[in-house]
Amino acid sequence: MEVIETKEALTQALQHCRDSRISIGFVPTMGALHPGHISLVERCRKENGVVVVSIFVNPTQFNDQSDLANYPRTLEEDLYKLSSAGCDYVFAPSVEEMYPEEDTRVFDFGMLDKVMEGAYRPGHFNGVAQIVSRLFDAVQPDKAYFGEKDFQQLAIIRRMVAMMNDPIRIVGCPIVREADGLAMSSRNMRLTPEQRKNALEIAHTLLACREKIGCVPLGELKKWVVDRINHTPGLRTEYFDIVDRDSLQPVSEYKENALQACIAVYAGAVRLIDNIRL
Ligand code: PAF
C-alpha cells in the first residue's frame, strides 16, 4: 500500500490503470476509520482492480468550527486498517493541496439539501460537493462507495454526479451497526460509557418505529419517536422525519416501501445520525 499526498503523484500512480483499463474503485473518508468504512473498502476491493481510499478532514463541510477542531484524527491506525483491508493507495492530501485557492462554487441541489442535515447544517452539503468533486477529479474512479448512514449525503452525491454528467458509478452500502445496534460512527469514540448506553435508544426507537408504520398516523408516529428519544436521559432530538426515499421530502401519508425515517440526536455534545428503511 502506498500513501500519496499530492494530486500529481496520484495521477502518475494511477496511470497504469488507465493504460491497462484496470477499474479504479474509490472510497472517500475523513479518517478515524471504523468497521463501517472498512466494509466499504472490502466491497470496493471485491469489485475493482485497484482500490484508492482518501483520508481528508474537509474544512468546508463543517459549519461548526469546534466540531472540525474535535474531529478525531488517527492516521497511523487508519493506515494499518486500510493495509489489512487490501487498499492499494491512500490519498492523504493537505488542505493547501486540495484548496490552493478558496472554492467559491455554489451547487444547486434544489430541495434535496433544504431538509434534515441540509436544514440544520447550513453549507454542509455544498462543502461535501466541493471536496467530493475535487477528489473525483483527482482519482477519476470508475466506482465510488458511500455508506447509507449518511443517507442524504448519498442522494446529494448521486445528484451531483448526474448534474456534472460524470460517468462514475455511485455505490451505496448498508449501515454497519455495533453488535447491540448502534450505527457505527467516528463520533461514537467521543461518547462517555453512559452516553454510549443511552445512545442505543436511537436504533431501538427506529426499529420500533418500523414496527408501528402503517398502523399509526404518521404525525402521531413522528411525535412518539421524538418523545421517546427526548425522555431518554442525556438525549435530545435535533430532527426526526419520515421522508420519500428518492426526493427526501417529508411525507404525511404512508407509502409502502418508499419511505425512510431519518434522525439526528445529541448525546451530550456529540451529534449522532441514523436512519432506517420503513
Ligand atoms: O462521509 C464523509 O466521511 C465525508 O462527508 C466525505 C464524503 C469523505 C467528504 O468529506
Short mmCIF file of C-alpha atoms and ligand atoms in Angstrom, two decimals:
data_model
loop_
_atom_site.label_atom_id
_atom_site.label_comp_id
_atom_site.label_asym_id
_atom_site.label_seq_id
_atom_site.Cartn_x
_atom_site.Cartn_y
_atom_site.Cartn_z
CA MET A 1 0.00 0.00 0.00
CA GLU A 2 1.31 3.41 -0.97
CA VAL A 3 0.49 6.70 0.78
CA ILE A 4 0.28 9.65 -1.62
CA GLU A 5 -0.03 13.32 -0.67
CA THR A 6 -0.32 15.19 -3.96
CA LYS A 7 -2.76 15.07 -6.88
CA GLU A 8 0.14 14.94 -9.34
CA ALA A 9 1.70 11.88 -7.69
CA LEU A 10 -1.72 10.22 -7.55
CA THR A 11 -2.29 10.77 -11.28
CA GLN A 12 1.11 9.24 -12.00
CA ALA A 13 0.49 6.26 -9.73
CA LEU A 14 -2.88 5.51 -11.36
CA GLN A 15 -1.69 5.96 -14.95
CA HIS A 16 -1.03 2.22 -15.36
CA CYS A 17 -4.70 1.51 -14.51
CA ARG A 18 -5.93 3.85 -17.20
CA ASP A 19 -3.43 2.44 -19.73
CA SER A 20 -4.44 -1.16 -18.99
CA ARG A 21 -8.16 -0.46 -18.36
CA ILE A 22 -7.94 -1.67 -14.76
CA SER A 23 -11.03 -0.47 -12.89
CA ILE A 24 -10.41 2.08 -10.14
CA GLY A 25 -12.60 1.87 -7.04
CA PHE A 26 -12.63 4.79 -4.64
CA VAL A 27 -13.70 5.23 -1.01
CA PRO A 28 -13.60 8.85 0.23
CA THR A 29 -13.26 9.19 4.01
CA MET A 30 -12.31 11.68 6.68
CA GLY A 31 -10.30 9.03 8.54
CA ALA A 32 -10.98 7.79 12.10
CA LEU A 33 -11.89 4.57 10.36
CA HIS A 34 -14.27 2.04 11.91
CA PRO A 35 -15.70 -1.26 10.57
CA GLY A 36 -18.34 0.71 8.59
CA HIS A 37 -15.57 2.30 6.50
CA ILE A 38 -13.73 -1.00 6.23
CA SER A 39 -16.87 -2.67 4.84
CA LEU A 40 -16.82 -0.06 2.03
CA VAL A 41 -13.15 -0.78 1.35
CA GLU A 42 -13.78 -4.54 1.29
CA ARG A 43 -16.65 -4.18 -1.16
CA CYS A 44 -14.53 -1.86 -3.29
CA ARG A 45 -11.71 -4.46 -3.20
CA LYS A 46 -14.07 -7.19 -4.48
CA GLU A 47 -15.40 -5.08 -7.34
CA ASN A 48 -12.30 -3.33 -8.68
CA GLY A 49 -8.75 -3.92 -9.88
CA VAL A 50 -7.32 -1.08 -7.81
CA VAL A 51 -8.57 0.44 -4.54
CA VAL A 52 -7.98 4.08 -3.61
CA VAL A 53 -9.05 5.47 -0.22
CA SER A 54 -8.78 9.16 0.62
CA ILE A 55 -8.31 10.49 4.14
CA PHE A 56 -9.04 14.19 4.33
CA VAL A 57 -10.87 16.13 7.02
CA ASN A 58 -12.60 18.64 4.78
CA PRO A 59 -12.88 22.07 6.44
CA THR A 60 -15.52 23.40 4.02
CA GLN A 61 -18.19 20.94 5.18
CA PHE A 62 -18.00 21.89 8.88
CA ASN A 63 -20.38 24.66 9.80
CA ASP A 64 -19.27 24.32 13.45
CA GLN A 65 -15.57 25.12 13.97
CA SER A 66 -15.36 23.24 17.29
CA ASP A 67 -16.69 20.13 15.54
CA LEU A 68 -13.86 20.49 12.99
CA ALA A 69 -11.28 21.00 15.76
CA ASN A 70 -12.56 17.98 17.71
CA TYR A 71 -12.87 15.65 14.71
CA PRO A 72 -10.77 12.56 15.57
CA ARG A 73 -7.51 12.19 13.64
CA THR A 74 -6.00 8.72 13.84
CA LEU A 75 -3.80 8.41 10.72
CA GLU A 76 -1.41 5.69 11.93
CA GLU A 77 -4.24 3.32 12.98
CA ASP A 78 -6.18 4.14 9.80
CA LEU A 79 -3.22 3.16 7.62
CA TYR A 80 -2.85 -0.14 9.44
CA LYS A 81 -6.57 -0.95 8.97
CA LEU A 82 -6.51 0.02 5.29
CA SER A 83 -3.47 -2.08 4.56
CA SER A 84 -5.20 -5.12 6.19
CA ALA A 85 -8.36 -4.46 4.15
CA GLY A 86 -6.48 -4.62 0.83
CA CYS A 87 -6.27 -0.93 -0.06
CA ASP A 88 -3.67 -0.13 -2.75
CA TYR A 89 -3.35 3.66 -2.49
CA VAL A 90 -4.17 6.04 0.34
CA PHE A 91 -4.58 9.63 -0.81
CA ALA A 92 -3.95 11.86 2.23
CA PRO A 93 -3.52 15.42 0.93
CA SER A 94 -3.08 18.63 2.93
CA VAL A 95 -5.70 21.40 3.00
CA GLU A 96 -3.42 23.50 0.75
CA GLU A 97 -3.20 20.66 -1.77
CA MET A 98 -6.98 20.31 -2.04
CA TYR A 99 -7.78 24.03 -1.80
CA PRO A 100 -4.88 26.02 -3.28
CA GLU A 101 -7.44 28.79 -3.56
CA GLU A 102 -10.86 29.26 -1.96
CA ASP A 103 -13.62 27.18 -3.56
CA THR A 104 -16.47 29.59 -4.26
CA ARG A 105 -18.66 27.19 -6.23
CA VAL A 106 -22.27 27.04 -5.11
CA PHE A 107 -24.15 23.87 -6.04
CA ASP A 108 -27.88 23.90 -6.62
CA PHE A 109 -29.43 20.70 -5.36
CA GLY A 110 -32.99 22.03 -5.45
CA MET A 111 -35.00 20.82 -2.45
CA LEU A 112 -32.65 17.90 -1.76
CA ASP A 113 -30.42 19.87 0.61
CA LYS A 114 -33.16 22.05 2.14
CA VAL A 115 -34.29 19.38 4.61
CA MET A 116 -32.80 17.41 7.54
CA GLU A 117 -28.96 17.69 7.60
CA GLY A 118 -29.06 20.45 4.98
CA ALA A 119 -31.51 22.49 7.05
CA TYR A 120 -29.64 22.06 10.34
CA ARG A 121 -26.08 22.32 8.96
CA PRO A 122 -26.18 25.25 6.52
CA GLY A 123 -23.50 24.95 3.83
CA HIS A 124 -22.60 21.39 4.83
CA PHE A 125 -23.61 19.70 1.58
CA ASN A 126 -22.10 22.46 -0.53
CA GLY A 127 -18.80 21.73 1.22
CA VAL A 128 -19.27 17.97 0.71
CA ALA A 129 -19.92 18.55 -3.01
CA GLN A 130 -16.86 20.81 -3.27
CA ILE A 131 -14.50 18.23 -1.83
CA VAL A 132 -16.05 15.15 -3.42
CA SER A 133 -15.95 16.75 -6.88
CA ARG A 134 -12.28 17.68 -6.31
CA LEU A 135 -11.48 14.16 -5.10
CA PHE A 136 -13.30 12.66 -8.10
CA ASP A 137 -11.21 14.90 -10.39
CA ALA A 138 -8.02 13.73 -8.69
CA VAL A 139 -8.84 10.00 -8.61
CA GLN A 140 -11.13 9.68 -11.68
CA PRO A 141 -12.62 6.45 -10.35
CA ASP A 142 -14.92 4.05 -12.17
CA LYS A 143 -16.91 3.43 -8.98
CA ALA A 144 -17.15 5.30 -5.67
CA TYR A 145 -18.51 3.84 -2.44
CA PHE A 146 -20.58 5.67 0.19
CA GLY A 147 -22.35 4.45 3.34
CA GLU A 148 -26.12 4.67 3.68
CA LYS A 149 -25.73 6.01 7.21
CA ASP A 150 -25.26 9.39 5.52
CA PHE A 151 -28.45 8.79 3.56
CA GLN A 152 -28.89 12.40 2.45
CA GLN A 153 -25.21 12.72 1.50
CA LEU A 154 -25.57 9.68 -0.76
CA ALA A 155 -28.56 11.29 -2.52
CA ILE A 156 -26.62 14.56 -2.93
CA ILE A 157 -23.59 12.80 -4.42
CA ARG A 158 -25.81 10.90 -6.87
CA ARG A 159 -27.43 14.19 -7.89
CA MET A 160 -24.03 15.92 -8.22
CA VAL A 161 -22.66 13.18 -10.47
CA ALA A 162 -25.82 13.36 -12.63
CA MET A 163 -25.58 17.17 -12.81
CA MET A 164 -21.92 17.03 -13.86
CA ASN A 165 -22.54 14.21 -16.34
CA ASP A 166 -19.81 12.24 -14.60
CA PRO A 167 -19.56 8.58 -15.68
CA ILE A 168 -18.70 7.47 -12.11
CA ARG A 169 -20.96 4.77 -10.66
CA ILE A 170 -22.02 5.61 -7.11
CA VAL A 171 -22.45 2.53 -4.91
CA GLY A 172 -24.48 2.88 -1.71
CA CYS A 173 -23.58 0.37 1.03
CA PRO A 174 -25.68 -0.70 4.05
CA ILE A 175 -25.19 0.81 7.53
CA VAL A 176 -22.86 -1.24 9.72
CA ARG A 177 -24.01 -1.47 13.33
CA GLU A 178 -22.36 -2.44 16.63
CA ALA A 179 -23.50 -5.83 17.99
CA ASP A 180 -26.14 -4.05 20.11
CA GLY A 181 -27.47 -1.98 17.18
CA LEU A 182 -25.80 1.45 17.49
CA ALA A 183 -24.86 2.70 14.00
CA MET A 184 -21.09 2.84 13.67
CA SER A 185 -19.69 6.36 13.50
CA SER A 186 -16.32 8.02 14.05
CA ARG A 187 -18.11 10.21 16.59
CA ASN A 188 -19.02 7.21 18.79
CA MET A 189 -15.50 7.27 20.23
CA ARG A 190 -16.33 10.64 21.83
CA LEU A 191 -19.25 9.18 23.84
CA THR A 192 -18.84 8.51 27.57
CA PRO A 193 -19.91 4.98 28.65
CA GLU A 194 -23.17 6.50 29.98
CA GLN A 195 -23.86 8.37 26.72
CA ARG A 196 -22.95 5.25 24.72
CA LYS A 197 -25.56 3.26 26.69
CA ASN A 198 -28.26 5.92 26.21
CA ALA A 199 -27.44 6.37 22.50
CA LEU A 200 -28.58 2.82 21.88
CA GLU A 201 -32.13 4.10 22.30
CA ILE A 202 -31.80 5.77 18.87
CA ALA A 203 -31.53 2.47 16.97
CA HIS A 204 -34.12 0.80 19.22
CA THR A 205 -36.60 3.61 18.61
CA LEU A 206 -36.11 3.48 14.82
CA LEU A 207 -36.77 -0.26 14.89
CA ALA A 208 -39.90 0.27 16.98
CA CYS A 209 -40.98 2.99 14.53
CA ARG A 210 -40.67 0.50 11.68
CA GLU A 211 -42.90 -1.93 13.59
CA LYS A 212 -45.58 0.74 14.00
CA ILE A 213 -45.52 2.15 10.46
CA GLY A 214 -48.82 1.69 8.66
CA CYS A 215 -50.67 1.14 11.97
CA VAL A 216 -50.40 4.69 13.39
CA PRO A 217 -50.94 8.03 11.55
CA LEU A 218 -47.54 9.43 10.53
CA GLY A 219 -47.91 12.67 12.53
CA GLU A 220 -48.58 10.68 15.70
CA LEU A 221 -45.72 8.30 14.96
CA LYS A 222 -43.24 11.17 14.49
CA LYS A 223 -44.28 12.67 17.82
CA TRP A 224 -43.98 9.29 19.51
CA VAL A 225 -40.40 8.87 18.25
CA VAL A 226 -39.30 12.35 19.33
CA ASP A 227 -40.91 11.95 22.79
CA ARG A 228 -39.29 8.57 23.33
CA ILE A 229 -35.82 9.88 22.44
CA ASN A 230 -36.21 13.09 24.43
CA HIS A 231 -37.34 11.15 27.51
CA THR A 232 -34.11 9.15 27.43
CA PRO A 233 -31.58 10.73 29.83
CA GLY A 234 -28.93 12.79 28.04
CA LEU A 235 -30.53 12.59 24.56
CA ARG A 236 -32.05 15.48 22.63
CA THR A 237 -33.59 15.09 19.17
CA GLU A 238 -32.47 17.71 16.66
CA TYR A 239 -34.79 16.44 13.94
CA PHE A 240 -36.74 13.34 13.09
CA ASP A 241 -38.54 12.95 9.80
CA ILE A 242 -40.18 10.37 7.63
CA VAL A 243 -39.28 11.15 4.02
CA ASP A 244 -39.66 9.87 0.50
CA ARG A 245 -36.56 7.78 -0.24
CA ASP A 246 -35.90 9.50 -3.58
CA SER A 247 -36.90 13.13 -3.13
CA LEU A 248 -36.06 13.20 0.62
CA GLN A 249 -39.12 15.40 1.15
CA PRO A 250 -41.21 14.79 4.27
CA VAL A 251 -44.39 12.82 3.65
CA SER A 252 -47.65 12.95 5.53
CA GLU A 253 -49.05 9.62 4.34
CA TYR A 254 -47.77 6.08 4.43
CA LYS A 255 -46.47 4.67 1.12
CA GLU A 256 -45.31 1.09 1.08
CA ASN A 257 -41.58 0.57 0.50
CA ALA A 258 -40.96 4.21 -0.39
CA LEU A 259 -40.11 5.78 2.96
CA GLN A 260 -37.03 6.35 5.09
CA ALA A 261 -37.02 7.51 8.71
CA CYS A 262 -34.05 9.81 9.43
CA ILE A 263 -32.93 11.22 12.75
CA ALA A 264 -30.25 13.45 14.30
CA VAL A 265 -29.78 13.33 18.07
CA TYR A 266 -27.41 14.99 20.50
CA ALA A 267 -25.96 12.69 23.15
CA GLY A 268 -24.40 15.39 25.33
CA ALA A 269 -22.31 17.41 22.86
CA VAL A 270 -21.94 14.55 20.38
CA ARG A 271 -24.23 14.72 17.36
CA LEU A 272 -25.32 11.32 16.03
CA ILE A 273 -27.37 10.46 12.94
CA ASP A 274 -29.14 7.27 11.95
CA ASN A 275 -31.85 6.13 9.54
CA ILE A 276 -33.94 3.13 8.64
CA ARG A 277 -35.96 2.00 5.66
CA LEU A 278 -39.61 1.72 6.58
O1 PAF B 1 -18.82 10.96 4.62
C1 PAF B 1 -17.71 11.50 4.80
O2 PAF B 1 -16.85 11.00 5.53
C2 PAF B 1 -17.42 12.84 4.13
O3 PAF B 1 -18.55 13.64 4.07
C3 PAF B 1 -16.78 12.68 2.74
C4 PAF B 1 -17.72 12.01 1.77
C5 PAF B 1 -15.49 11.88 2.85
C6 PAF B 1 -16.43 14.07 2.17
O4 PAF B 1 -15.55 14.75 3.00
#
